[in-house]
Amino acid sequence: MAPRKPPRRTRERILEVSLALFNREGEPHITTADIADEMNISPGNLYYHFRNKDDIIGELWAQYEKGVAPMFTVPDDPPPGVEDLWFFLHVLFERMRDYRFFYRDLDEITSRDRKLALRVADLLRRFEGTVLELCRSLVRTGRMRASEREIGALSANATLVSTYWMSWQRVGGAHRGGGGDINLDLAAYHVLALFAPFLVGDGRALIEKLGQDYL
């Protein structure tokens, strides 16, 4: 007989249920009472593990941050290509989808918690810096023709579009994304399209192919 898995601890279950509720209903619409009710536990039991809802959100951000932080590195050998940029964006959007309530309610959440706002800003800077280094590598290897100023603007715009893509698709772009679902391929393509005018050779051809596949 296979050994039985130990039961999940209450703290872990609170985080799991909170994430599901925040993603489904939107963080502003969920209270700690809703979370406790969903779990069939008393509010006092929940407060034993977390002082308030913002504590839960902070722990969920730590989980998300831990999952995406290893992605913000650029390999030197072999030098990355456009395929690596596409893969980076696609995997990042997968992680963002898992914690999508952050991006749906980003202004609301960060306005309440200054420390969390600084952590979010730091992660966005790391994202932008990673894209910048990927672009520099593409320029060095002759697969991109752009000045330092241009790739700086590209990196900032890629960060902006990625951060607010899901909100845009949910509110105004659902007709392009297949209803309310988050179309990861389409999201990655739209970010990559920012780089297309500066790419040469196979990289430019790859983006054109992605456009034919996803649009």
Coordinates of N, CA, C and O in Angstrom, one line a residue, residues 63-149:
Q63 N 5.4 33.9 -2.9 CA 5.3 32.7 -3.7 C 5.6 32.9 -5.2 O 6.4 32.3 -5.8
Y64 N 4.8 33.9 -5.6 CA 5.0 34.3 -7.1 C 6.4 34.8 -7.4 O 7.0 34.3 -8.4
E65 N 6.9 35.6 -6.5 CA 8.2 36.1 -6.7 C 9.3 35.0 -6.8 O 10.2 35.0 -7.6
K66 N 9.2 34.1 -5.8 CA 10.1 33.0 -5.8 C 10.0 32.2 -7.1 O 11.0 31.6 -7.5
G67 N 8.8 32.0 -7.7 CA 8.7 31.2 -8.9 C 9.3 31.9 -10.1 O 9.8 31.2 -11.0
V68 N 9.2 33.2 -10.2 CA 9.7 33.9 -11.4 C 11.1 34.4 -11.3 O 11.7 34.7 -12.3
A69 N 11.6 34.6 -10.1 CA 12.9 35.2 -9.9 C 14.0 34.5 -10.7 O 14.9 35.1 -11.3
P70 N 14.0 33.1 -10.7 CA 15.1 32.4 -11.5 C 15.1 32.7 -13.0 O 16.1 32.4 -13.7
M71 N 14.0 33.2 -13.5 CA 13.9 33.5 -14.9 C 14.7 34.7 -15.3 O 15.0 34.9 -16.5
F72 N 14.9 35.6 -14.3 CA 15.6 36.9 -14.7 C 17.1 36.8 -14.7 O 17.8 37.5 -14.1
T73 N 17.5 35.9 -15.5 CA 19.0 35.7 -15.8 C 19.1 35.5 -17.3 O 18.3 34.9 -18.0
V74 N 20.3 36.0 -17.8 CA 20.5 35.9 -19.3 C 21.8 35.0 -19.5 O 22.9 35.4 -19.0
P75 N 21.7 33.9 -20.1 CA 22.8 33.0 -20.3 C 23.8 33.7 -21.3 O 23.5 34.4 -22.2
D76 N 25.1 33.4 -21.1 CA 26.2 33.9 -21.9 C 26.5 32.9 -23.0 O 26.9 33.3 -24.1
D77 N 26.4 31.6 -22.7 CA 26.9 30.6 -23.7 C 25.9 29.5 -23.7 O 25.7 28.8 -22.7
P78 N 25.2 29.3 -24.9 CA 25.2 30.1 -26.1 C 24.5 31.4 -25.9 O 23.6 31.5 -25.0
P79 N 24.8 32.4 -26.7 CA 24.0 33.7 -26.5 C 22.6 33.5 -26.9 O 22.2 32.7 -27.8
P80 N 21.7 34.1 -26.2 CA 20.2 33.9 -26.4 C 19.8 34.5 -27.8 O 20.4 35.4 -28.3
G81 N 18.8 33.8 -28.3 CA 18.2 34.3 -29.6 C 16.8 34.8 -29.4 O 16.3 34.8 -28.2
V82 N 16.1 35.0 -30.5 CA 14.7 35.5 -30.4 C 13.8 34.4 -29.8 O 12.8 34.6 -29.1
E83 N 14.2 33.1 -30.1 CA 13.4 32.0 -29.5 C 13.5 32.0 -28.0 O 12.5 31.7 -27.3
D84 N 14.6 32.4 -27.4 CA 14.7 32.5 -26.0 C 13.9 33.6 -25.4 O 13.3 33.5 -24.3
L85 N 13.8 34.7 -26.1 CA 12.9 35.8 -25.7 C 11.5 35.4 -25.7 O 10.7 35.7 -24.8
W86 N 11.1 34.7 -26.8 CA 9.7 34.2 -26.9 C 9.4 33.2 -25.7 O 8.4 33.3 -25.1
F87 N 10.3 32.3 -25.4 CA 10.1 31.3 -24.4 C 10.0 32.0 -23.0 O 9.2 31.7 -22.2
F88 N 10.9 33.0 -22.8 CA 10.9 33.8 -21.6 C 9.6 34.4 -21.3 O 9.0 34.3 -20.3
L89 N 9.0 35.1 -22.4 CA 7.8 35.7 -22.3 C 6.6 34.8 -22.0 O 5.7 35.0 -21.2
H90 N 6.7 33.7 -22.7 CA 5.6 32.7 -22.6 C 5.5 32.1 -21.2 O 4.4 32.0 -20.6
V91 N 6.7 31.7 -20.7 CA 6.7 31.1 -19.3 C 6.3 32.2 -18.3 O 5.6 31.9 -17.3
L92 N 6.8 33.4 -18.5 CA 6.4 34.5 -17.6 C 4.9 34.7 -17.6 O 4.3 34.8 -16.5
F93 N 4.3 34.7 -18.7 CA 2.8 34.9 -18.8 C 2.1 33.7 -18.1 O 1.0 33.9 -17.5
E94 N 2.7 32.5 -18.2 CA 2.0 31.4 -17.5 C 2.0 31.6 -16.0 O 1.0 31.4 -15.3
R95 N 3.2 32.1 -15.4 CA 3.3 32.4 -14.0 C 2.3 33.6 -13.6 O 1.6 33.5 -12.6
M96 N 2.2 34.6 -14.5 CA 1.3 35.7 -14.2 C -0.1 35.2 -14.2 O -0.9 35.7 -13.4
R97 N -0.5 34.3 -15.1 CA -1.8 33.8 -15.1 C -2.2 33.1 -13.8 O -3.3 33.2 -13.3
D98 N -1.2 32.3 -13.3 CA -1.5 31.6 -12.0 C -1.8 32.6 -10.9 O -2.5 32.2 -9.9
Y99 N -1.2 33.8 -10.9 CA -1.4 34.8 -9.9 C -2.0 36.1 -10.5 O -1.6 37.2 -10.1
R100 N -3.0 35.9 -11.3 CA -3.4 37.0 -12.2 C -4.1 38.1 -11.4 O -4.3 39.2 -11.9
F101 N -4.6 37.8 -10.2 CA -5.3 38.8 -9.4 C -4.4 40.0 -9.1 O -4.8 41.1 -9.0
F102 N -3.1 39.7 -9.0 CA -2.1 40.8 -8.8 C -2.2 41.8 -9.9 O -2.2 43.1 -9.7
Y103 N -2.2 41.3 -11.1 CA -2.2 42.2 -12.3 C -3.6 42.8 -12.6 O -3.7 43.9 -13.2
R104 N -4.6 42.1 -12.2 CA -5.9 42.6 -12.3 C -6.2 43.8 -11.4 O -6.8 44.8 -11.8
D105 N -5.7 43.7 -10.2 CA -5.9 44.7 -9.2 C -4.7 45.4 -8.7 O -4.5 45.7 -7.5
L106 N -3.7 45.5 -9.5 CA -2.4 46.0 -9.1 C -2.4 47.3 -8.4 O -1.8 47.5 -7.3
D107 N -3.1 48.3 -9.0 CA -3.1 49.6 -8.3 C -3.7 49.6 -6.9 O -3.3 50.2 -6.0
E108 N -4.8 48.9 -6.9 CA -5.6 48.8 -5.6 C -4.7 48.1 -4.5 O -4.6 48.6 -3.4
I109 N -4.1 47.0 -4.9 CA -3.3 46.3 -3.9 C -2.1 47.1 -3.4 O -1.8 47.2 -2.2
T110 N -1.3 47.6 -4.4 CA -0.1 48.3 -4.0 C -0.3 49.6 -3.3 O 0.5 50.1 -2.5
S111 N -1.5 50.3 -3.5 CA -1.8 51.5 -2.9 C -2.0 51.3 -1.4 O -1.9 52.3 -0.6
R112 N -2.4 50.1 -1.0 CA -2.6 49.8 0.4 C -1.4 49.4 1.2 O -1.4 49.5 2.4
D113 N -0.4 48.9 0.5 CA 0.8 48.3 1.1 C 2.0 48.9 0.5 O 2.4 48.4 -0.6
R114 N 2.7 49.8 1.2 CA 3.9 50.4 0.6 C 5.0 49.4 0.5 O 5.7 49.5 -0.6
K115 N 5.2 48.5 1.4 CA 6.3 47.6 1.3 C 6.1 46.6 0.1 O 7.0 46.3 -0.6
L116 N 4.8 46.2 -0.1 CA 4.6 45.4 -1.2 C 4.7 46.1 -2.5 O 5.3 45.6 -3.5
A117 N 4.4 47.4 -2.6 CA 4.5 48.2 -3.8 C 6.0 48.3 -4.1 O 6.4 48.2 -5.3
L118 N 6.9 48.4 -3.2 CA 8.3 48.4 -3.4 C 8.8 47.1 -4.0 O 9.7 47.1 -4.9
R119 N 8.3 46.0 -3.5 CA 8.7 44.7 -3.9 C 8.2 44.5 -5.4 O 8.9 43.9 -6.2
V120 N 7.0 44.9 -5.7 CA 6.5 44.8 -7.0 C 7.3 45.7 -8.0 O 7.7 45.2 -9.1
A121 N 7.7 46.9 -7.6 CA 8.5 47.8 -8.4 C 9.9 47.1 -8.7 O 10.4 47.2 -9.8
D122 N 10.4 46.5 -7.7 CA 11.7 45.9 -7.8 C 11.7 44.7 -8.8 O 12.5 44.6 -9.7
L123 N 10.6 43.9 -8.8 CA 10.5 42.8 -9.7 C 10.3 43.3 -11.1 O 10.8 42.8 -12.1
L124 N 9.5 44.4 -11.3 CA 9.3 45.0 -12.6 C 10.6 45.5 -13.2 O 10.9 45.4 -14.4
R125 N 11.5 46.1 -12.3 CA 12.8 46.6 -12.8 C 13.7 45.4 -13.2 O 14.4 45.5 -14.2
R126 N 13.6 44.3 -12.5 CA 14.3 43.1 -12.9 C 13.9 42.5 -14.2 O 14.7 42.1 -15.0
F127 N 12.6 42.5 -14.4 CA 12.0 42.1 -15.7 C 12.5 43.0 -16.8 O 13.0 42.5 -17.8
E128 N 12.4 44.3 -16.6 CA 12.9 45.2 -17.6 C 14.4 45.0 -17.9 O 14.9 45.1 -19.0
G129 N 15.2 44.9 -16.8 CA 16.6 44.7 -17.0 C 16.9 43.4 -17.7 O 17.9 43.3 -18.5
T130 N 16.2 42.3 -17.5 CA 16.4 41.1 -18.2 C 16.1 41.2 -19.7 O 16.9 40.8 -20.6
V131 N 15.0 41.9 -20.1 CA 14.7 42.2 -21.5 C 15.8 43.0 -22.1 O 16.3 42.8 -23.2
L132 N 16.3 44.0 -21.4 CA 17.4 44.9 -21.9 C 18.6 44.1 -22.2 O 19.3 44.2 -23.2
E133 N 19.0 43.1 -21.3 CA 20.2 42.3 -21.5 C 20.0 41.4 -22.7 O 20.9 41.1 -23.4
L134 N 18.8 40.8 -22.8 CA 18.5 40.0 -24.0 C 18.7 40.8 -25.3 O 19.2 40.3 -26.3
C135 N 18.2 42.0 -25.3 CA 18.3 42.8 -26.5 C 19.8 43.2 -26.8 O 20.2 43.1 -27.9
R136 N 20.5 43.5 -25.7 CA 22.0 43.7 -25.9 C 22.7 42.6 -26.5 O 23.5 42.7 -27.4
S137 N 22.3 41.4 -26.1 CA 22.9 40.2 -26.7 C 22.5 40.0 -28.1 O 23.4 39.6 -29.0
L138 N 21.3 40.3 -28.5 CA 20.8 40.2 -29.9 C 21.6 41.2 -30.7 O 21.9 40.9 -31.9
V139 N 21.8 42.4 -30.2 CA 22.6 43.4 -30.9 C 24.0 42.9 -31.2 O 24.6 43.1 -32.3
R140 N 24.7 42.4 -30.1 CA 26.1 42.0 -30.2 C 26.2 40.9 -31.2 O 27.3 40.8 -31.9
T141 N 25.2 40.0 -31.3 CA 25.4 38.9 -32.3 C 24.8 39.2 -33.7 O 24.7 38.3 -34.5
G142 N 24.4 40.4 -33.9 CA 24.0 40.8 -35.2 C 22.6 40.5 -35.6 O 22.2 40.6 -36.7
R143 N 21.8 40.0 -34.6 CA 20.4 39.7 -34.9 C 19.4 40.8 -34.6 O 18.2 40.6 -34.9
M144 N 19.9 41.9 -34.1 CA 19.1 43.1 -33.9 C 19.9 44.3 -34.2 O 21.1 44.4 -33.9
R145 N 19.3 45.3 -34.8 CA 19.9 46.5 -35.1 C 19.2 47.6 -34.4 O 18.1 48.0 -34.8
A146 N 19.8 48.1 -33.3 CA 19.1 49.1 -32.5 C 20.2 49.8 -31.6 O 21.2 49.2 -31.2
S147 N 19.9 51.0 -31.3 CA 20.8 51.8 -30.4 C 20.5 51.4 -29.0 O 19.4 50.9 -28.7
E148 N 21.4 51.8 -28.1 CA 21.1 51.6 -26.6 C 19.8 52.3 -26.2 O 19.1 51.8 -25.4
R149 N 19.6 53.5 -26.7 CA 18.4 54.3 -26.4 C 17.2 53.5 -26.9 O 16.2 53.4 -26.1

